[in-house]
Structure formats: C-alpha cells, structure tokens
Amino acid sequence: QPELGKPTRTCYSLPGHDFTYGMYLPKRDGGVAEAIGHWDAVEAKPHIRVMPRDFVTMGRMAVAEGCTTAREFALFYKYKDLRCKDEGILRYGCKIPPGMTFGRPARPSTPFFDLMQHRYKELWMESQRARTVVQHVVKKKVGTLQHDVRGNRTTFLRTHPPPVKEESFWHPQRFEKVWTPPHPIPHLKSALLGL
C-alpha cells in the first residue's frame, strides 16, 4: 500500500551521486587562446558515389548478343556491369565549372527614358487602333455573308443532282418466267388422235 500523501516508491535502486547519465564526451575547453592557437580543421573526404546499374543499355546489348531467356540475361548482366552516367555537375568534392552562375537572371530594368516620354501609352494606343481595324473588317465580312442566300439540302440537290442509276437487265435464272406450251395429257392425246 502507498503511504498517505507520498508517491509510490520505485522497485529498483538508483546509482549514487557520482554517476553521470548519458554519454561522456571529453572536451577540452582552453578558452579563446586555445581556439585561436589550435584551430581544428576537418579535411573533406573524397565521396565516391555508386551509380545505379544501367539496365536499359545492358538489355539492349544482351539482345544484340542474342540472349533470349532470363538465365542468359542474368549471366550477361553478371558479365557486363554498366552503370548510369553521373550527370550531376555539383557533387561533394567536385570543382565548379568556370563561368557558371547560380540563381535566376535578374529582370531587365525598365528604361526610364521611355517612361518619361509615355512610350508605353503610345504602344497601347497603337494596339487598340489595330484591334478596332480588325473588328471593322470582321464585321464587314460577317455582314456580306449574311446578305448571301444560305443554301440548304434542297438547293444543293437542285444544283448537283445525284447520278442516275443504270438499270441492270440481268436477272437470276429462278426469276426468269419463260412461257412454254402446256404438255398434253397422254390419255387425252390418244383420245384426240382417235377422233
């Protein structure tokens, strides 16, 4: 049972007062004199970047060699290990190419002389005049088209009559009705001859 007004006690014993929690990092702090006199310089290690395999080129070469099965492709990939080309210009430890600039180019400055002479207003007025001329031409063209009589299917068929179908005189044999004289009945024939 917990004691009245006291938190529950832990079930394990803590280390003594001389115990330090966490990692111990040895540091030497000699002040400004040591910082100026003994400057710690870190040398950059060469970074070797392993590029991924270029399966497209290897597959193309394998087909050219005559590989058709998956096993042949796997053996060819073990034999020819091609890597993708590193197209990155700036890598850790690489030199910057001469004449390279970073960032976006600055916007060209507005010519102050054109502002003073209201050049932009004149350009806008010229574009508005050209726009009104184009609108008048379009309106005139639409007006002339509306005065013309619009043709429909009937007028088109009157001006361009469909070709006349030529009548075919050939008929199938079963539809040919050829008149033949009736065959006489044999007993009537003998009766007629006897008369």
PDB file of C-alpha atoms in Angstrom:
ATOM      1  CA  GLN A   1       0.000   0.000   0.000  1.00  0.00           C
ATOM      2  CA  PRO A   2       1.361   3.501  -0.853  1.00  0.00           C
ATOM      3  CA  GLU A   3       1.940   5.826   2.048  1.00  0.00           C
ATOM      4  CA  LEU A   4      -0.544   8.601   2.534  1.00  0.00           C
ATOM      5  CA  GLY A   5       0.490  11.790   0.660  1.00  0.00           C
ATOM      6  CA  LYS A   6       3.607  10.194  -0.858  1.00  0.00           C
ATOM      7  CA  PRO A   7       4.173   8.793  -4.369  1.00  0.00           C
ATOM      8  CA  THR A   8       4.772   5.110  -4.883  1.00  0.00           C
ATOM      9  CA  ARG A   9       8.357   4.054  -4.477  1.00  0.00           C
ATOM     10  CA  THR A  10      10.348   2.585  -7.363  1.00  0.00           C
ATOM     11  CA  CYS A  11      11.222  -1.067  -7.350  1.00  0.00           C
ATOM     12  CA  TYR A  12      14.860  -0.621  -8.266  1.00  0.00           C
ATOM     13  CA  SER A  13      17.757   1.205  -6.697  1.00  0.00           C
ATOM     14  CA  LEU A  14      19.339   4.204  -8.391  1.00  0.00           C
ATOM     15  CA  PRO A  15      23.123   4.662  -8.711  1.00  0.00           C
ATOM     16  CA  GLY A  16      24.995   7.012  -6.441  1.00  0.00           C
ATOM     17  CA  HIS A  17      25.544  10.777  -6.674  1.00  0.00           C
ATOM     18  CA  ASP A  18      28.798  10.423  -8.643  1.00  0.00           C
ATOM     19  CA  PHE A  19      27.037   8.602 -11.562  1.00  0.00           C
ATOM     20  CA  THR A  20      26.661  10.548 -14.839  1.00  0.00           C
ATOM     21  CA  TYR A  21      23.669   9.783 -17.025  1.00  0.00           C
ATOM     22  CA  GLY A  22      24.125   9.742 -20.823  1.00  0.00           C
ATOM     23  CA  MET A  23      27.296   9.649 -22.936  1.00  0.00           C
ATOM     24  CA  TYR A  24      30.526  11.129 -21.690  1.00  0.00           C
ATOM     25  CA  LEU A  25      32.041  13.484 -24.272  1.00  0.00           C
ATOM     26  CA  PRO A  26      35.584  14.502 -23.442  1.00  0.00           C
ATOM     27  CA  LYS A  27      36.098  18.122 -24.385  1.00  0.00           C
ATOM     28  CA  ARG A  28      38.974  20.435 -23.966  1.00  0.00           C
ATOM     29  CA  ASP A  29      37.990  23.954 -23.331  1.00  0.00           C
ATOM     30  CA  GLY A  30      41.053  26.129 -23.092  1.00  0.00           C
ATOM     31  CA  GLY A  31      39.228  29.343 -23.925  1.00  0.00           C
ATOM     32  CA  VAL A  32      39.940  31.825 -26.690  1.00  0.00           C
ATOM     33  CA  ALA A  33      43.696  31.242 -26.655  1.00  0.00           C
ATOM     34  CA  GLU A  34      43.327  27.559 -27.464  1.00  0.00           C
ATOM     35  CA  ALA A  35      40.633  28.251 -30.093  1.00  0.00           C
ATOM     36  CA  ILE A  36      42.917  30.722 -31.903  1.00  0.00           C
ATOM     37  CA  GLY A  37      46.166  28.840 -31.484  1.00  0.00           C
ATOM     38  CA  HIS A  38      44.918  25.310 -32.164  1.00  0.00           C
ATOM     39  CA  TRP A  39      42.265  25.538 -34.893  1.00  0.00           C
ATOM     40  CA  ASP A  40      40.678  22.189 -35.675  1.00  0.00           C
ATOM     41  CA  ALA A  41      40.443  21.809 -39.431  1.00  0.00           C
ATOM     42  CA  VAL A  42      38.416  18.977 -40.930  1.00  0.00           C
ATOM     43  CA  GLU A  43      39.623  17.660 -44.251  1.00  0.00           C
ATOM     44  CA  ALA A  44      36.995  16.715 -46.768  1.00  0.00           C
ATOM     45  CA  LYS A  45      36.999  13.034 -47.577  1.00  0.00           C
ATOM     46  CA  PRO A  46      36.545  12.084 -51.215  1.00  0.00           C
ATOM     47  CA  HIS A  47      32.959  10.981 -51.727  1.00  0.00           C
ATOM     48  CA  ILE A  48      32.659   8.023 -54.063  1.00  0.00           C
ATOM     49  CA  ARG A  49      29.112   7.805 -55.315  1.00  0.00           C
ATOM     50  CA  VAL A  50      27.995   4.404 -56.533  1.00  0.00           C
ATOM     51  CA  MET A  51      25.707   4.919 -59.510  1.00  0.00           C
ATOM     52  CA  PRO A  52      22.821   2.501 -60.204  1.00  0.00           C
ATOM     53  CA  ARG A  53      23.081  -0.075 -62.961  1.00  0.00           C
ATOM     54  CA  ASP A  54      22.018   0.929 -66.459  1.00  0.00           C
ATOM     55  CA  PHE A  55      19.639  -1.936 -67.275  1.00  0.00           C
ATOM     56  CA  VAL A  56      18.380  -0.292 -70.477  1.00  0.00           C
ATOM     57  CA  THR A  57      21.814  -0.269 -72.108  1.00  0.00           C
ATOM     58  CA  MET A  58      22.686  -3.708 -70.749  1.00  0.00           C
ATOM     59  CA  GLY A  59      19.391  -5.138 -72.040  1.00  0.00           C
ATOM     60  CA  ARG A  60      19.984  -3.627 -75.468  1.00  0.00           C
ATOM     61  CA  MET A  61      23.478  -5.124 -75.598  1.00  0.00           C
ATOM     62  CA  ALA A  62      22.169  -8.514 -74.405  1.00  0.00           C
ATOM     63  CA  VAL A  63      19.574  -8.612 -77.190  1.00  0.00           C
ATOM     64  CA  ALA A  64      22.269  -7.685 -79.707  1.00  0.00           C
ATOM     65  CA  GLU A  65      24.350 -10.603 -78.405  1.00  0.00           C
ATOM     66  CA  GLY A  66      21.402 -12.985 -78.905  1.00  0.00           C
ATOM     67  CA  CYS A  67      20.163 -13.528 -75.337  1.00  0.00           C
ATOM     68  CA  THR A  68      16.557 -14.723 -75.195  1.00  0.00           C
ATOM     69  CA  THR A  69      15.955 -16.387 -71.826  1.00  0.00           C
ATOM     70  CA  ALA A  70      16.042 -14.905 -68.333  1.00  0.00           C
ATOM     71  CA  ARG A  71      19.043 -17.057 -67.401  1.00  0.00           C
ATOM     72  CA  GLU A  72      21.049 -15.758 -70.365  1.00  0.00           C
ATOM     73  CA  PHE A  73      20.141 -12.174 -69.434  1.00  0.00           C
ATOM     74  CA  ALA A  74      21.248 -12.752 -65.820  1.00  0.00           C
ATOM     75  CA  LEU A  75      24.576 -14.224 -66.957  1.00  0.00           C
ATOM     76  CA  PHE A  76      25.088 -11.290 -69.337  1.00  0.00           C
ATOM     77  CA  TYR A  77      24.342  -8.803 -66.524  1.00  0.00           C
ATOM     78  CA  LYS A  78      26.990 -10.507 -64.369  1.00  0.00           C
ATOM     79  CA  TYR A  79      29.484 -10.376 -67.230  1.00  0.00           C
ATOM     80  CA  LYS A  80      28.749  -6.753 -68.255  1.00  0.00           C
ATOM     81  CA  ASP A  81      28.169  -4.414 -65.330  1.00  0.00           C
ATOM     82  CA  LEU A  82      27.372  -0.991 -66.768  1.00  0.00           C
ATOM     83  CA  ARG A  83      26.497   1.948 -64.539  1.00  0.00           C
ATOM     84  CA  CYS A  84      24.473   5.075 -65.263  1.00  0.00           C
ATOM     85  CA  LYS A  85      26.436   8.213 -66.014  1.00  0.00           C
ATOM     86  CA  ASP A  86      26.634  10.811 -63.284  1.00  0.00           C
ATOM     87  CA  GLU A  87      25.049  13.871 -64.845  1.00  0.00           C
ATOM     88  CA  GLY A  88      25.198  15.947 -61.672  1.00  0.00           C
ATOM     89  CA  ILE A  89      27.601  18.863 -62.022  1.00  0.00           C
ATOM     90  CA  LEU A  90      27.947  19.839 -58.378  1.00  0.00           C
ATOM     91  CA  ARG A  91      28.840  16.922 -56.142  1.00  0.00           C
ATOM     92  CA  TYR A  92      30.698  16.866 -52.865  1.00  0.00           C
ATOM     93  CA  GLY A  93      34.356  17.417 -53.622  1.00  0.00           C
ATOM     94  CA  CYS A  94      33.816  18.403 -57.291  1.00  0.00           C
ATOM     95  CA  LYS A  95      35.022  21.625 -58.826  1.00  0.00           C
ATOM     96  CA  ILE A  96      32.601  24.227 -60.122  1.00  0.00           C
ATOM     97  CA  PRO A  97      32.908  24.720 -63.885  1.00  0.00           C
ATOM     98  CA  PRO A  98      34.234  28.156 -64.881  1.00  0.00           C
ATOM     99  CA  GLY A  99      31.674  30.761 -65.867  1.00  0.00           C
ATOM    100  CA  MET A 100      28.792  29.053 -64.042  1.00  0.00           C
ATOM    101  CA  THR A 101      26.268  31.328 -62.365  1.00  0.00           C
ATOM    102  CA  PHE A 102      23.695  30.310 -59.775  1.00  0.00           C
ATOM    103  CA  GLY A 103      20.150  31.528 -59.378  1.00  0.00           C
ATOM    104  CA  ARG A 104      17.716  33.180 -61.745  1.00  0.00           C
ATOM    105  CA  PRO A 105      18.788  36.024 -64.028  1.00  0.00           C
ATOM    106  CA  ALA A 106      17.745  39.475 -62.928  1.00  0.00           C
ATOM    107  CA  ARG A 107      14.781  41.145 -64.623  1.00  0.00           C
ATOM    108  CA  PRO A 108      15.908  43.784 -67.112  1.00  0.00           C
ATOM    109  CA  SER A 109      15.480  47.280 -65.779  1.00  0.00           C
ATOM    110  CA  THR A 110      12.656  49.434 -67.169  1.00  0.00           C
ATOM    111  CA  PRO A 111      14.060  52.160 -69.408  1.00  0.00           C
ATOM    112  CA  PHE A 112      13.377  55.427 -67.621  1.00  0.00           C
ATOM    113  CA  PHE A 113      13.511  57.449 -70.855  1.00  0.00           C
ATOM    114  CA  ASP A 114      10.501  55.525 -72.237  1.00  0.00           C
ATOM    115  CA  LEU A 115       8.577  56.232 -69.049  1.00  0.00           C
ATOM    116  CA  MET A 116       9.237  59.965 -69.345  1.00  0.00           C
ATOM    117  CA  GLN A 117       8.103  60.094 -72.986  1.00  0.00           C
ATOM    118  CA  HIS A 118       4.930  57.986 -72.399  1.00  0.00           C
ATOM    119  CA  ARG A 119       6.167  55.361 -74.832  1.00  0.00           C
ATOM    120  CA  TYR A 120       4.067  52.589 -73.263  1.00  0.00           C
ATOM    121  CA  LYS A 121       0.902  54.672 -73.636  1.00  0.00           C
ATOM    122  CA  GLU A 122       1.648  55.150 -77.352  1.00  0.00           C
ATOM    123  CA  LEU A 123       2.223  51.421 -77.827  1.00  0.00           C
ATOM    124  CA  TRP A 124      -1.101  50.661 -76.117  1.00  0.00           C
ATOM    125  CA  MET A 125      -2.931  53.197 -78.308  1.00  0.00           C
ATOM    126  CA  GLU A 126      -1.441  51.655 -81.466  1.00  0.00           C
ATOM    127  CA  SER A 127      -2.559  48.175 -80.411  1.00  0.00           C
ATOM    128  CA  GLN A 128      -6.088  49.488 -79.717  1.00  0.00           C
ATOM    129  CA  ARG A 129      -6.239  51.143 -83.158  1.00  0.00           C
ATOM    130  CA  ALA A 130      -5.128  47.915 -84.854  1.00  0.00           C
ATOM    131  CA  ARG A 131      -7.733  45.986 -82.859  1.00  0.00           C
ATOM    132  CA  THR A 132     -10.568  48.287 -83.956  1.00  0.00           C
ATOM    133  CA  VAL A 133      -9.484  47.985 -87.611  1.00  0.00           C
ATOM    134  CA  VAL A 134      -9.575  44.185 -87.344  1.00  0.00           C
ATOM    135  CA  GLN A 135     -13.011  44.335 -85.698  1.00  0.00           C
ATOM    136  CA  HIS A 136     -14.388  46.528 -88.550  1.00  0.00           C
ATOM    137  CA  VAL A 137     -13.022  44.109 -91.177  1.00  0.00           C
ATOM    138  CA  VAL A 138     -14.568  41.129 -89.410  1.00  0.00           C
ATOM    139  CA  LYS A 139     -17.911  42.902 -89.003  1.00  0.00           C
ATOM    140  CA  LYS A 140     -17.939  43.847 -92.702  1.00  0.00           C
ATOM    141  CA  LYS A 141     -17.163  40.275 -93.691  1.00  0.00           C
ATOM    142  CA  VAL A 142     -19.958  38.912 -91.485  1.00  0.00           C
ATOM    143  CA  GLY A 143     -22.406  41.471 -92.952  1.00  0.00           C
ATOM    144  CA  THR A 144     -21.648  40.393 -96.538  1.00  0.00           C
ATOM    145  CA  LEU A 145     -22.058  36.738 -95.604  1.00  0.00           C
ATOM    146  CA  GLN A 146     -25.479  37.401 -94.053  1.00  0.00           C
ATOM    147  CA  HIS A 147     -26.775  39.049 -97.254  1.00  0.00           C
ATOM    148  CA  ASP A 148     -25.926  35.955 -99.302  1.00  0.00           C
ATOM    149  CA  VAL A 149     -28.606  33.294 -99.537  1.00  0.00           C
ATOM    150  CA  ARG A 150     -27.656  30.317 -97.476  1.00  0.00           C
ATOM    151  CA  GLY A 151     -28.085  27.075 -99.322  1.00  0.00           C
ATOM    152  CA  ASN A 152     -29.775  24.059 -97.817  1.00  0.00           C
ATOM    153  CA  ARG A 153     -30.005  20.450 -98.932  1.00  0.00           C
ATOM    154  CA  THR A 154     -32.749  21.147-101.448  1.00  0.00           C
ATOM    155  CA  THR A 155     -30.818  23.884-103.248  1.00  0.00           C
ATOM    156  CA  PHE A 156     -27.714  21.720-103.230  1.00  0.00           C
ATOM    157  CA  LEU A 157     -29.607  18.793-104.805  1.00  0.00           C
ATOM    158  CA  ARG A 158     -31.056  21.116-107.453  1.00  0.00           C
ATOM    159  CA  THR A 159     -27.639  22.392-108.445  1.00  0.00           C
ATOM    160  CA  HIS A 160     -25.934  18.989-108.073  1.00  0.00           C
ATOM    161  CA  PRO A 161     -28.430  16.260-108.983  1.00  0.00           C
ATOM    162  CA  PRO A 162     -27.464  12.716-107.928  1.00  0.00           C
ATOM    163  CA  PRO A 163     -26.218  10.402-110.698  1.00  0.00           C
ATOM    164  CA  VAL A 164     -28.883   8.311-112.418  1.00  0.00           C
ATOM    165  CA  LYS A 165     -28.685   4.619-111.582  1.00  0.00           C
ATOM    166  CA  GLU A 166     -28.300   2.436-114.621  1.00  0.00           C
ATOM    167  CA  GLU A 167     -30.906  -0.295-114.808  1.00  0.00           C
ATOM    168  CA  SER A 168     -29.484  -3.764-114.874  1.00  0.00           C
ATOM    169  CA  PHE A 169     -31.069  -6.194-117.328  1.00  0.00           C
ATOM    170  CA  TRP A 170     -29.581  -9.272-115.762  1.00  0.00           C
ATOM    171  CA  HIS A 171     -31.902 -11.396-113.604  1.00  0.00           C
ATOM    172  CA  PRO A 172     -31.250 -14.670-111.845  1.00  0.00           C
ATOM    173  CA  GLN A 173     -32.426 -17.870-113.569  1.00  0.00           C
ATOM    174  CA  ARG A 174     -35.043 -18.654-110.968  1.00  0.00           C
ATOM    175  CA  PHE A 175     -36.804 -15.350-111.574  1.00  0.00           C
ATOM    176  CA  GLU A 176     -36.997 -15.832-115.343  1.00  0.00           C
ATOM    177  CA  LYS A 177     -40.535 -16.843-116.342  1.00  0.00           C
ATOM    178  CA  VAL A 178     -40.302 -18.342-119.782  1.00  0.00           C
ATOM    179  CA  TRP A 179     -43.622 -19.247-121.386  1.00  0.00           C
ATOM    180  CA  THR A 180     -43.777 -22.828-122.575  1.00  0.00           C
ATOM    181  CA  PRO A 181     -46.787 -24.527-124.176  1.00  0.00           C
ATOM    182  CA  PRO A 182     -48.645 -26.871-121.844  1.00  0.00           C
ATOM    183  CA  HIS A 183     -47.873 -30.559-122.136  1.00  0.00           C
ATOM    184  CA  PRO A 184     -50.815 -32.657-123.371  1.00  0.00           C
ATOM    185  CA  ILE A 185     -52.139 -35.360-121.117  1.00  0.00           C
ATOM    186  CA  PRO A 186     -51.351 -38.811-122.608  1.00  0.00           C
ATOM    187  CA  HIS A 187     -54.856 -40.335-122.464  1.00  0.00           C
ATOM    188  CA  LEU A 188     -56.364 -37.166-123.866  1.00  0.00           C
ATOM    189  CA  LYS A 189     -53.806 -37.230-126.683  1.00  0.00           C
ATOM    190  CA  SER A 190     -54.807 -40.706-127.748  1.00  0.00           C
ATOM    191  CA  ALA A 191     -58.462 -39.785-127.461  1.00  0.00           C
ATOM    192  CA  LEU A 192     -57.904 -36.732-129.571  1.00  0.00           C
ATOM    193  CA  LEU A 193     -55.986 -38.690-132.211  1.00  0.00           C
ATOM    194  CA  GLY A 194     -58.674 -41.340-132.342  1.00  0.00           C
ATOM    195  CA  LEU A 195     -61.285 -38.794-133.118  1.00  0.00           C
TER     196      LEU A 195
END
